């Protein structure tokens, strides 16, 4: 028999338990509507992971609360506060619910592919954050998150745009309903967002044999690999460099497959790979590509030496780009990379220093024995030096005008200026000290980059040498003009090269513009490219301009 006091205590305990249960049921709404709490999380694409984590925590909490109800310390204020905190966590775990998946979305007909552009940086147009960004497939704008208080959710209510794609996970959602949409008609958007699905290893090898044209959404035809690049603001020096490097087959094939450089953490490497895939993608919505993300990576990696809005030299830019890509791709400090496998050759350099400078060193108490072998009044130094490109000196232009009061534009064969590397021609240098240099090629690269030293800078202005260089488009035979190393056993001397890219400068020094002639291997046709302008041209037109930099491919 229970006494009246025991019955009253049991009734009080049951009433307290009922109040706590009501508090448990109302705690999610309080936690969600409390203005003192932070806004909804934007990490919605990780809900499944969070739900799994929070669900396990909720089970532990429920188990602990059951032990508390069965215990004998029910009226402790600290325990009640702990239970309230745990109940709040349970409410937050319940909010992270599973995502509904549907195959029938009534808003798929509102998707507008004409306005979609995934070439620019993935930043929210409202918060300017790059975390968990979604693209509206109706208007093309970028918004952050898809939770009830996110910018994408607000945009779906205000503008009535309901279909969004996560730019990282490539999942499509319908807002404000919040369910995931799975439909094969959206695959073409995923291919444009991330073309890595298109390029398999067996497909990459066959790219140079493809002669099929592609059609953009506006009805225009374009050739994959021969698309124009948008000039954002005085960035044509980047565009001609990229178009030239896209003709180097091993380099292009390497960057078409992301697994080849997945070990690298460099943003520049991955942006260069993305740009390569976009240029050679056959399912683009438009026949042009904007290198905006690549330019942002270039600005960050170069410390804004090369930036949007400032014209620069493509020779200096390609030298910096190749060296930076090699440094970021190699797995060890002395390791090789696809850059060196394509472009690296070797020179033998003989430096002759007049004995007067050695005498000055001895008078100053310095040791002159490390300067090389002394022959007469000259100190000889011989060394091996790797190179990625060769600079060719142009003969000076004439100072006087002809009878017609016009400047004579001289012409010089390429073979004459290549004699700089025959091992006998002497080149005078004044920096870091006066010396006589002789160069000889001891190793030829697979892809030879030549640049003409067309610009000279003095204390007042920059001068441009207008000399035209006559060069062959095919079958450049180097062994007839410069001495080459003897091939090894069971090896054949490969000294014939074919031109694949030719960068040209038009206009005055300090200004002007750059354009490039490139070859399409599948049909051996030549195209002239300047930013968005792409047109077919004759091979004879390639050699009729002021060439600035050339890339030759070694015949196998």
Coordinates of C-alpha atoms in Angstrom, one line a residue:
X1 CA 0.0 0.0 0.0
X2 CA 1.4 3.4 -1.0
X3 CA 0.9 6.3 1.3
X4 CA -0.6 9.6 0.2
X5 CA 2.9 11.2 0.3
X6 CA 4.4 8.6 -2.1
X7 CA 1.4 9.1 -4.5
X8 CA 1.9 12.9 -4.5
X9 CA 5.7 12.5 -5.2
X10 CA 5.0 10.1 -8.1
X11 CA 2.4 12.5 -9.5
X12 CA 4.9 15.4 -9.3
X13 CA 7.6 13.3 -11.0
X14 CA 5.2 12.3 -13.9
X15 CA 4.3 16.0 -14.3
X16 CA 8.0 17.0 -14.5
X17 CA 8.7 14.2 -17.0
X18 CA 5.7 15.4 -19.2
X19 CA 7.1 19.0 -19.1
X20 CA 10.5 17.8 -20.2
X21 CA 9.0 15.7 -23.0
X22 CA 7.1 18.8 -24.3
X23 CA 10.4 20.8 -24.1
X24 CA 12.1 18.1 -26.1
X25 CA 9.5 18.3 -28.8
X26 CA 9.7 22.1 -29.0
X27 CA 13.4 22.4 -28.8
X28 CA 14.1 22.1 -32.5
X29 CA 11.9 25.1 -33.3
X30 CA 13.4 27.2 -30.5
X31 CA 16.9 26.4 -31.7
X32 CA 16.0 27.2 -35.2
X33 CA 14.1 30.4 -34.6
X34 CA 16.3 31.9 -31.9
X35 CA 17.8 35.0 -33.4
X36 CA 20.9 34.7 -31.1
X37 CA 21.9 31.5 -32.8
X38 CA 24.0 31.6 -36.0
X39 CA 22.3 31.2 -39.4
X40 CA 21.8 27.9 -41.1
X41 CA 25.0 26.1 -42.1
X42 CA 26.0 26.3 -45.8
X43 CA 27.6 22.9 -45.8
X44 CA 24.5 21.2 -47.2
X45 CA 26.4 19.0 -49.5
X46 CA 27.8 17.1 -46.5
X47 CA 24.4 16.4 -44.9
X48 CA 24.7 12.7 -45.2
X49 CA 28.0 12.6 -43.4
X50 CA 26.7 15.0 -40.7
X51 CA 23.5 13.0 -40.3
X52 CA 25.4 9.8 -39.8
X53 CA 27.6 11.5 -37.2
X54 CA 24.7 13.3 -35.4
X55 CA 22.5 10.2 -35.6
X56 CA 25.1 8.2 -33.7
X57 CA 25.4 11.0 -31.1
X58 CA 21.6 11.1 -30.7
X59 CA 21.5 7.4 -29.9
X60 CA 24.0 7.8 -27.2
X61 CA 22.1 10.8 -25.8
X62 CA 18.8 8.9 -25.7
X63 CA 20.6 6.0 -24.0
X64 CA 22.0 8.4 -21.4
X65 CA 18.7 10.1 -20.8
X66 CA 17.0 6.7 -20.2
X67 CA 19.6 5.9 -17.5
X68 CA 18.9 9.3 -16.0
X69 CA 15.1 8.6 -15.8
X70 CA 15.8 5.2 -14.2
X71 CA 18.2 6.7 -11.6
X72 CA 17.4 8.3 -8.3
X73 CA 18.8 11.8 -8.8
X74 CA 15.9 13.4 -10.7
X75 CA 15.7 16.8 -9.0
X76 CA 19.4 17.9 -9.6
X77 CA 19.4 21.3 -11.4
X78 CA 22.8 20.6 -13.1
X79 CA 21.5 17.3 -14.5
X80 CA 18.4 19.1 -15.9
X81 CA 20.6 21.7 -17.6
X82 CA 22.8 19.0 -19.1
X83 CA 19.7 17.2 -20.4
X84 CA 18.4 20.4 -22.0
X85 CA 21.8 20.9 -23.8
X86 CA 21.7 17.3 -25.0
X87 CA 18.1 17.6 -26.1
X88 CA 19.1 20.7 -28.2
X89 CA 21.8 18.6 -29.9
X90 CA 19.2 15.9 -30.6
X91 CA 17.0 18.6 -32.2
X92 CA 19.9 19.8 -34.4
X93 CA 20.6 16.2 -35.4
X94 CA 16.9 15.7 -36.4
X95 CA 17.1 18.8 -38.7
X96 CA 19.8 17.1 -40.7
X97 CA 17.4 14.8 -42.4
X98 CA 17.9 12.6 -45.4
X99 CA 17.6 14.1 -48.9
X100 CA 14.7 13.0 -51.0
X101 CA 15.6 11.8 -54.5
X102 CA 13.2 12.3 -57.4
X103 CA 13.3 11.6 -61.1
X104 CA 10.3 13.7 -62.1
X105 CA 11.0 17.4 -61.5
X106 CA 8.3 19.7 -63.0
X107 CA 10.8 22.6 -63.4
X108 CA 13.3 21.0 -65.7
X109 CA 11.8 22.9 -68.7
X110 CA 12.9 26.2 -67.1
X111 CA 16.6 25.3 -67.4
X112 CA 18.2 27.8 -69.8
X113 CA 21.5 26.5 -71.2
X114 CA 22.1 29.7 -73.1
X115 CA 23.0 31.7 -70.0
X116 CA 25.2 29.0 -68.3
X117 CA 28.9 30.0 -68.1
X118 CA 31.2 28.0 -65.9
X119 CA 34.4 29.6 -66.9
X120 CA 34.4 32.3 -64.2
X121 CA 35.3 31.9 -60.6
X122 CA 32.9 30.0 -58.4
X123 CA 31.9 32.7 -56.0
X124 CA 28.5 33.5 -54.6
X125 CA 27.1 36.7 -56.2
X126 CA 25.8 37.9 -52.8
X127 CA 28.3 36.9 -50.2
X128 CA 31.4 36.5 -52.4
X129 CA 32.2 33.2 -50.7
X130 CA 33.6 30.2 -52.6
X131 CA 32.2 27.7 -50.1
X132 CA 29.3 25.4 -51.1
X133 CA 28.4 27.4 -54.2
X134 CA 25.4 26.5 -56.4
X135 CA 24.6 27.7 -59.9
X136 CA 21.0 28.7 -60.8
X137 CA 20.3 26.8 -64.0
X138 CA 17.6 29.3 -65.0
X139 CA 19.6 32.6 -64.8
X140 CA 23.2 31.3 -64.5
X141 CA 24.0 33.3 -61.3
X142 CA 26.0 31.7 -58.4
X143 CA 24.6 31.5 -54.9
X144 CA 25.8 30.0 -51.6
X145 CA 24.1 27.1 -49.8
X146 CA 20.6 25.7 -50.2
X147 CA 19.4 25.7 -46.6
X148 CA 16.2 27.7 -45.5
X149 CA 18.3 30.8 -44.8
X150 CA 20.8 30.6 -47.6
X151 CA 21.1 32.9 -50.6
X152 CA 20.1 30.2 -53.1
X153 CA 16.9 29.4 -51.1
X154 CA 16.1 33.1 -51.0
X155 CA 16.7 33.5 -54.7
X156 CA 14.4 30.5 -55.4
X157 CA 11.5 32.3 -53.6
X158 CA 12.1 35.8 -54.9
X159 CA 12.8 35.0 -58.6
X160 CA 10.9 31.7 -58.9
X161 CA 14.0 29.9 -60.1
X162 CA 13.9 26.3 -58.8
X163 CA 16.8 24.2 -60.3
X164 CA 20.3 24.5 -59.0
X165 CA 23.5 22.5 -59.4
X166 CA 26.3 22.2 -56.8
X167 CA 29.5 23.3 -58.6
X168 CA 31.6 20.9 -56.5
X169 CA 29.6 17.7 -56.2
X170 CA 27.7 18.2 -59.5
X171 CA 24.4 17.3 -57.8
X172 CA 21.2 19.0 -59.0
X173 CA 18.5 20.1 -56.5
X174 CA 15.1 21.7 -56.7
X175 CA 14.5 24.6 -54.3
X176 CA 12.8 25.5 -52.1
X177 CA 11.5 21.8 -51.9
X178 CA 15.0 20.6 -51.3
X179 CA 14.9 17.3 -53.1
X180 CA 17.7 16.0 -55.4
X181 CA 16.9 15.7 -59.1
X182 CA 18.3 12.7 -61.1
X183 CA 17.6 13.1 -64.8
X184 CA 19.8 12.1 -67.8
X185 CA 18.9 15.3 -69.6
X186 CA 21.2 17.2 -67.2
X187 CA 24.3 15.2 -68.1
X188 CA 25.3 17.7 -70.8
X189 CA 25.5 20.4 -68.1
X190 CA 27.7 18.2 -66.0
X191 CA 30.0 17.6 -69.0
X192 CA 30.4 21.4 -69.5
X193 CA 30.9 22.0 -65.8
X194 CA 33.6 19.4 -65.5
X195 CA 34.8 17.8 -68.8
X196 CA 36.9 15.2 -67.0
X197 CA 34.3 12.6 -67.7
X198 CA 34.8 12.9 -71.5
X199 CA 38.6 12.3 -71.7
X200 CA 39.5 8.7 -71.2
X201 CA 43.0 7.5 -72.0
X202 CA 41.9 5.7 -75.1
X203 CA 40.0 8.8 -76.3
X204 CA 42.9 11.1 -75.7
X205 CA 45.2 9.3 -78.1
X206 CA 42.7 9.6 -80.9
X207 CA 42.2 13.4 -80.6
X208 CA 44.6 14.3 -83.3
X209 CA 42.7 12.0 -85.8
X210 CA 39.3 13.6 -85.1
X211 CA 38.1 15.7 -88.0
X212 CA 34.5 16.2 -86.8
X213 CA 33.2 19.7 -86.1
X214 CA 31.0 20.5 -83.1
X215 CA 28.0 22.7 -82.9
X216 CA 27.3 25.3 -80.2
X217 CA 23.9 26.2 -78.8
X218 CA 23.7 29.3 -80.9
X219 CA 24.1 27.1 -84.1
X220 CA 27.7 28.1 -84.8
X221 CA 30.2 25.4 -85.6
X222 CA 33.6 25.1 -84.0
X223 CA 36.6 22.7 -84.0
X224 CA 37.6 21.2 -80.6
X225 CA 41.0 22.6 -79.8
X226 CA 40.6 25.5 -82.2
X227 CA 38.3 27.7 -80.1
X228 CA 38.9 31.3 -79.3
X229 CA 40.0 32.6 -75.9
X230 CA 38.3 35.7 -74.4
X231 CA 40.6 38.7 -74.0
X232 CA 39.5 39.8 -70.5
X233 CA 41.6 43.0 -70.5
X234 CA 45.0 43.1 -72.3
X235 CA 45.6 39.4 -71.7
X236 CA 46.4 38.4 -75.3
X237 CA 49.9 37.5 -74.3
X238 CA 48.4 34.7 -72.2
X239 CA 46.0 33.7 -75.0
X240 CA 48.7 33.2 -77.7
X241 CA 50.9 31.3 -75.2
X242 CA 48.1 28.9 -74.3
X243 CA 47.1 28.4 -77.9
X244 CA 50.7 27.5 -78.7
X245 CA 51.1 25.1 -75.9
X246 CA 47.9 23.3 -76.8
X247 CA 49.7 22.0 -80.0
X248 CA 52.3 20.2 -77.9
X249 CA 50.8 16.7 -78.0
X250 CA 52.4 15.1 -74.9
X251 CA 51.8 18.1 -72.8
X252 CA 48.1 18.3 -73.9
X253 CA 47.5 14.6 -73.3
X254 CA 49.1 14.8 -69.9
X255 CA 46.8 17.6 -68.7
X256 CA 43.7 16.2 -70.2
X257 CA 43.7 13.4 -67.6
X258 CA 43.5 14.8 -64.0
X259 CA 44.9 11.6 -62.5
X260 CA 48.3 12.4 -64.0
X261 CA 48.8 15.4 -61.7
X262 CA 46.5 14.6 -58.8
X263 CA 49.6 14.5 -56.5
X264 CA 50.2 18.2 -57.0
X265 CA 48.6 20.8 -54.7
X266 CA 49.3 23.7 -57.0
X267 CA 46.3 25.7 -58.0
X268 CA 48.1 26.8 -61.2
X269 CA 48.5 23.2 -62.3
X270 CA 44.9 22.2 -61.8
X271 CA 43.6 25.5 -63.4
X272 CA 45.8 24.8 -66.5
X273 CA 44.4 21.3 -66.7
X274 CA 40.8 22.6 -66.5
X275 CA 41.5 25.1 -69.3
X276 CA 43.1 22.4 -71.4
X277 CA 40.0 20.2 -71.1
X278 CA 37.7 23.1 -71.9
X279 CA 39.6 24.0 -75.0
X280 CA 39.5 20.4 -76.4
X281 CA 35.9 19.6 -75.1
X282 CA 33.6 18.6 -78.0
X283 CA 30.3 19.4 -76.1
X284 CA 30.7 23.0 -75.2
X285 CA 27.6 25.2 -75.1
X286 CA 29.6 27.9 -77.0
X287 CA 32.5 28.0 -79.4
X288 CA 34.8 30.0 -77.1
X289 CA 36.4 29.7 -73.7
X290 CA 37.2 32.3 -71.0
X291 CA 40.6 31.7 -69.2
X292 CA 39.4 33.8 -66.2
X293 CA 40.1 31.1 -63.5
X294 CA 43.5 30.3 -65.0
X295 CA 44.4 34.0 -65.0
X296 CA 43.4 34.3 -61.3
X297 CA 45.8 31.4 -60.5
X298 CA 48.5 33.1 -62.6
X299 CA 48.1 36.3 -60.7
X300 CA 48.4 34.6 -57.4
X301 CA 51.3 32.3 -58.3
X302 CA 53.4 35.2 -59.9
X303 CA 52.7 37.7 -57.2
X304 CA 50.8 39.8 -59.7
X305 CA 53.7 40.1 -62.1
X306 CA 51.4 38.9 -64.8
X307 CA 47.9 40.3 -64.1
X308 CA 44.7 41.2 -65.8
X309 CA 44.8 44.7 -67.3
X310 CA 48.6 44.9 -67.9
X311 CA 50.1 43.8 -71.2
X312 CA 53.2 41.6 -70.9
X313 CA 55.7 39.7 -73.0
X314 CA 54.7 36.2 -74.1
X315 CA 58.3 35.0 -74.2
X316 CA 58.8 36.0 -70.5
X317 CA 55.4 34.6 -69.6
X318 CA 56.0 31.2 -71.2
X319 CA 59.4 30.9 -69.6
X320 CA 57.9 31.6 -66.2
X321 CA 54.9 29.3 -66.8
X322 CA 57.0 26.3 -67.9
X323 CA 59.4 26.7 -64.9
X324 CA 56.5 27.0 -62.4
X325 CA 54.6 24.1 -63.8
X326 CA 57.8 21.9 -63.7
X327 CA 58.5 22.9 -60.1
X328 CA 54.9 22.1 -59.0
X329 CA 54.7 18.8 -60.9
X330 CA 57.9 17.2 -59.9
X331 CA 57.7 14.7 -57.1
X332 CA 61.2 15.3 -55.8
X333 CA 63.7 18.2 -55.8
X334 CA 65.7 16.7 -58.6
X335 CA 62.8 14.9 -60.3
X336 CA 61.7 15.3 -63.9
X337 CA 58.3 16.4 -65.2
X338 CA 56.4 16.4 -68.5
X339 CA 57.8 20.0 -69.0
X340 CA 61.4 18.8 -69.1
X341 CA 60.5 15.7 -71.1
X342 CA 59.1 17.9 -73.9
X343 CA 61.2 21.1 -73.9
X344 CA 64.5 20.6 -72.1
X345 CA 67.7 20.5 -74.2
X346 CA 71.4 21.0 -73.3
X347 CA 74.0 23.6 -74.4
X348 CA 77.8 23.5 -74.1
X349 CA 78.9 27.0 -73.2
X350 CA 82.5 28.2 -73.7
X351 CA 83.2 31.5 -71.9
X352 CA 86.4 33.5 -72.8
X353 CA 87.4 36.2 -70.2
X354 CA 90.2 38.6 -70.9
X355 CA 93.2 38.2 -68.6
X356 CA 93.0 41.9 -67.5
X357 CA 90.0 41.1 -65.3
X358 CA 91.9 38.1 -63.7
X359 CA 94.8 40.5 -63.0
X360 CA 92.4 42.8 -61.2
X361 CA 91.2 39.9 -59.1
X362 CA 94.7 39.0 -58.1
X363 CA 95.5 42.6 -57.2
X364 CA 92.4 42.5 -55.0
X365 CA 93.7 39.4 -53.2
X366 CA 91.2 37.1 -54.9
X367 CA 92.1 33.7 -56.2
X368 CA 91.7 33.4 -60.0
X369 CA 92.4 29.7 -60.3
X370 CA 88.7 28.9 -60.3
X371 CA 88.0 30.8 -63.6
X372 CA 89.2 28.0 -65.9
X373 CA 92.2 27.2 -68.0
X374 CA 94.4 30.1 -68.9
X375 CA 95.5 30.2 -72.6
X376 CA 97.6 33.2 -73.4
X377 CA 95.7 36.3 -72.3
X378 CA 92.3 34.5 -72.1
X379 CA 90.7 32.4 -69.4
X380 CA 88.5 29.6 -70.8
X381 CA 85.5 28.3 -69.0
X382 CA 83.5 25.3 -70.3
X383 CA 80.2 24.2 -68.8
X384 CA 77.0 22.4 -69.7
X385 CA 73.7 24.3 -69.3
X386 CA 70.1 23.0 -69.8
X387 CA 67.7 25.2 -71.7
X388 CA 63.9 25.3 -72.4
X389 CA 64.2 27.8 -75.3
X390 CA 66.8 29.4 -77.5
X391 CA 67.1 33.1 -78.2
X392 CA 68.2 34.2 -81.7
X393 CA 69.8 37.6 -82.4
X394 CA 68.5 39.6 -85.3
X395 CA 70.8 41.7 -87.5
X396 CA 70.4 45.5 -86.9
X397 CA 68.1 47.3 -89.3
X398 CA 69.5 49.9 -91.7
X399 CA 69.8 53.5 -90.4
X400 CA 69.0 55.3 -93.7
X401 CA 66.1 55.4 -96.1
X402 CA 66.1 54.3 -99.7
X403 CA 65.5 56.5 -102.8
X404 CA 61.7 56.4 -102.3
X405 CA 62.2 57.8 -98.7
X406 CA 61.0 54.6 -97.2
X407 CA 62.8 52.3 -94.7
X408 CA 64.1 49.1 -96.1
X409 CA 62.8 46.1 -94.2
X410 CA 65.6 43.6 -94.3
X411 CA 65.1 39.9 -94.4
X412 CA 67.3 37.1 -93.0
X413 CA 67.1 33.3 -93.3
X414 CA 66.6 31.4 -90.1
X415 CA 69.7 29.3 -90.8
X416 CA 71.9 32.5 -90.6
X417 CA 70.8 33.4 -87.1
X418 CA 71.0 29.7 -86.0
X419 CA 74.8 29.9 -86.5
X420 CA 74.9 31.4 -83.0
X421 CA 74.8 27.8 -81.8
X422 CA 77.4 26.3 -84.1
X423 CA 80.2 26.3 -81.4
X424 CA 82.4 28.8 -83.4
X425 CA 80.4 32.0 -83.7
X426 CA 81.3 34.4 -80.9
X427 CA 78.7 36.4 -79.0
X428 CA 79.7 39.4 -76.9
X429 CA 78.1 39.8 -73.5
X430 CA 78.6 42.7 -71.1
X431 CA 76.7 41.3 -68.1
X432 CA 77.6 40.4 -65.4
X433 CA 81.0 41.1 -66.9
X434 CA 82.5 41.5 -70.4
X435 CA 83.1 38.1 -72.0
X436 CA 83.0 36.3 -75.3
X437 CA 80.6 33.4 -75.4
X438 CA 80.3 30.4 -77.8
X439 CA 77.4 28.0 -77.7
X440 CA 76.9 24.5 -79.1
X441 CA 73.9 22.3 -78.8
X442 CA 74.7 18.9 -77.2
X443 CA 71.1 17.6 -76.8
X444 CA 68.0 18.4 -78.8
X445 CA 64.6 18.5 -77.2
X446 CA 61.5 16.9 -78.6
X447 CA 59.9 20.4 -78.9
X448 CA 62.2 23.2 -79.8
X449 CA 61.2 26.8 -78.8
X450 CA 62.9 29.6 -80.6
X451 CA 62.4 33.3 -79.8
X452 CA 63.7 36.2 -81.8
X453 CA 65.3 39.0 -79.7
X454 CA 63.2 41.7 -81.5
X455 CA 62.9 44.3 -78.7
X456 CA 65.8 46.2 -77.2
X457 CA 65.5 48.6 -74.3
X458 CA 67.7 51.5 -73.5
X459 CA 67.5 54.3 -70.9
X460 CA 64.8 56.2 -72.8
X461 CA 62.5 53.9 -74.8
X462 CA 62.0 50.4 -76.3
X463 CA 63.1 49.8 -79.9
X464 CA 61.7 47.1 -82.2
X465 CA 63.7 45.4 -84.9
X466 CA 61.4 44.9 -88.0
X467 CA 63.6 42.3 -89.7
X468 CA 61.7 39.5 -91.3
X469 CA 62.9 36.0 -90.7
X470 CA 62.5 33.5 -93.5
X471 CA 61.9 30.0 -92.2
X472 CA 60.5 26.7 -93.4
X473 CA 57.2 25.4 -92.2
X474 CA 58.2 21.8 -92.6
X475 CA 61.4 19.8 -92.6
X476 CA 63.7 22.2 -90.7
X477 CA 67.0 20.2 -90.9
X478 CA 69.4 21.4 -88.2
X479 CA 72.3 19.1 -88.8
X480 CA 73.1 21.0 -92.1
X481 CA 73.7 24.3 -90.2
X482 CA 74.8 23.5 -86.6
X483 CA 77.0 20.6 -85.3
X484 CA 75.0 18.1 -83.4
X485 CA 76.1 15.3 -81.0
X486 CA 76.5 11.9 -82.4
X487 CA 73.6 9.5 -81.6
X488 CA 74.1 6.6 -79.3
X489 CA 74.2 2.9 -80.1
X490 CA 71.0 1.7 -81.9
X491 CA 69.8 5.3 -82.0
X492 CA 69.0 7.5 -85.0
X493 CA 69.8 11.2 -85.1
X494 CA 66.5 13.1 -85.1
X495 CA 67.4 16.6 -86.4
X496 CA 64.3 17.4 -88.5
X497 CA 61.6 19.6 -87.1
X498 CA 58.1 20.8 -88.2
X499 CA 56.6 24.1 -87.2
X500 CA 53.4 23.8 -85.1
X501 CA 53.0 27.3 -83.7
X502 CA 54.2 30.8 -84.6
X503 CA 53.6 33.8 -82.4
X504 CA 53.6 37.2 -84.2
X505 CA 53.8 40.8 -82.9
X506 CA 52.0 43.6 -84.9
X507 CA 52.4 47.3 -84.2
X508 CA 54.8 49.5 -82.3
X509 CA 57.0 48.6 -79.4
X510 CA 55.4 49.1 -76.0
X511 CA 52.0 48.5 -77.6
X512 CA 50.7 46.6 -80.6
X513 CA 49.1 43.2 -80.4
X514 CA 49.9 39.5 -80.6
X515 CA 48.4 36.8 -82.7
X516 CA 49.4 33.2 -83.4
X517 CA 49.4 30.7 -86.3
X518 CA 48.8 27.1 -85.2
X519 CA 48.6 23.8 -87.1
X520 CA 45.7 21.4 -86.8
X521 CA 47.3 17.9 -87.1
X522 CA 44.3 16.0 -88.2
X523 CA 44.1 17.7 -91.5
X524 CA 47.5 19.6 -91.5
X525 CA 45.7 22.9 -91.9
X526 CA 46.9 26.2 -90.5
X527 CA 44.7 28.6 -88.5
X528 CA 45.2 32.2 -87.5
X529 CA 44.1 33.0 -83.9
X530 CA 43.8 36.3 -82.1
X531 CA 41.6 36.2 -79.0
X532 CA 38.1 35.2 -80.2
X533 CA 39.0 35.4 -83.9
X534 CA 39.8 32.0 -85.5
X535 CA 40.2 31.6 -89.2
X536 CA 41.8 29.2 -91.6
X537 CA 44.9 30.5 -93.5
X538 CA 47.4 29.3 -96.0
X539 CA 50.8 28.0 -95.0
X540 CA 52.5 30.6 -97.1
X541 CA 51.0 33.4 -95.0
X542 CA 52.6 32.0 -91.8
X543 CA 56.1 33.2 -92.8
X544 CA 55.1 36.7 -94.0
X545 CA 54.9 38.3 -90.6
X546 CA 57.2 39.5 -87.9
X547 CA 57.6 36.3 -86.0
X548 CA 58.5 36.6 -82.3
X549 CA 58.4 33.0 -81.0
X550 CA 58.1 29.6 -82.6
X551 CA 57.6 26.0 -81.4
X552 CA 59.0 23.2 -83.6
X553 CA 58.1 19.5 -83.2
X554 CA 60.8 16.9 -83.8
X555 CA 60.0 14.3 -86.5
X556 CA 59.9 10.8 -85.1

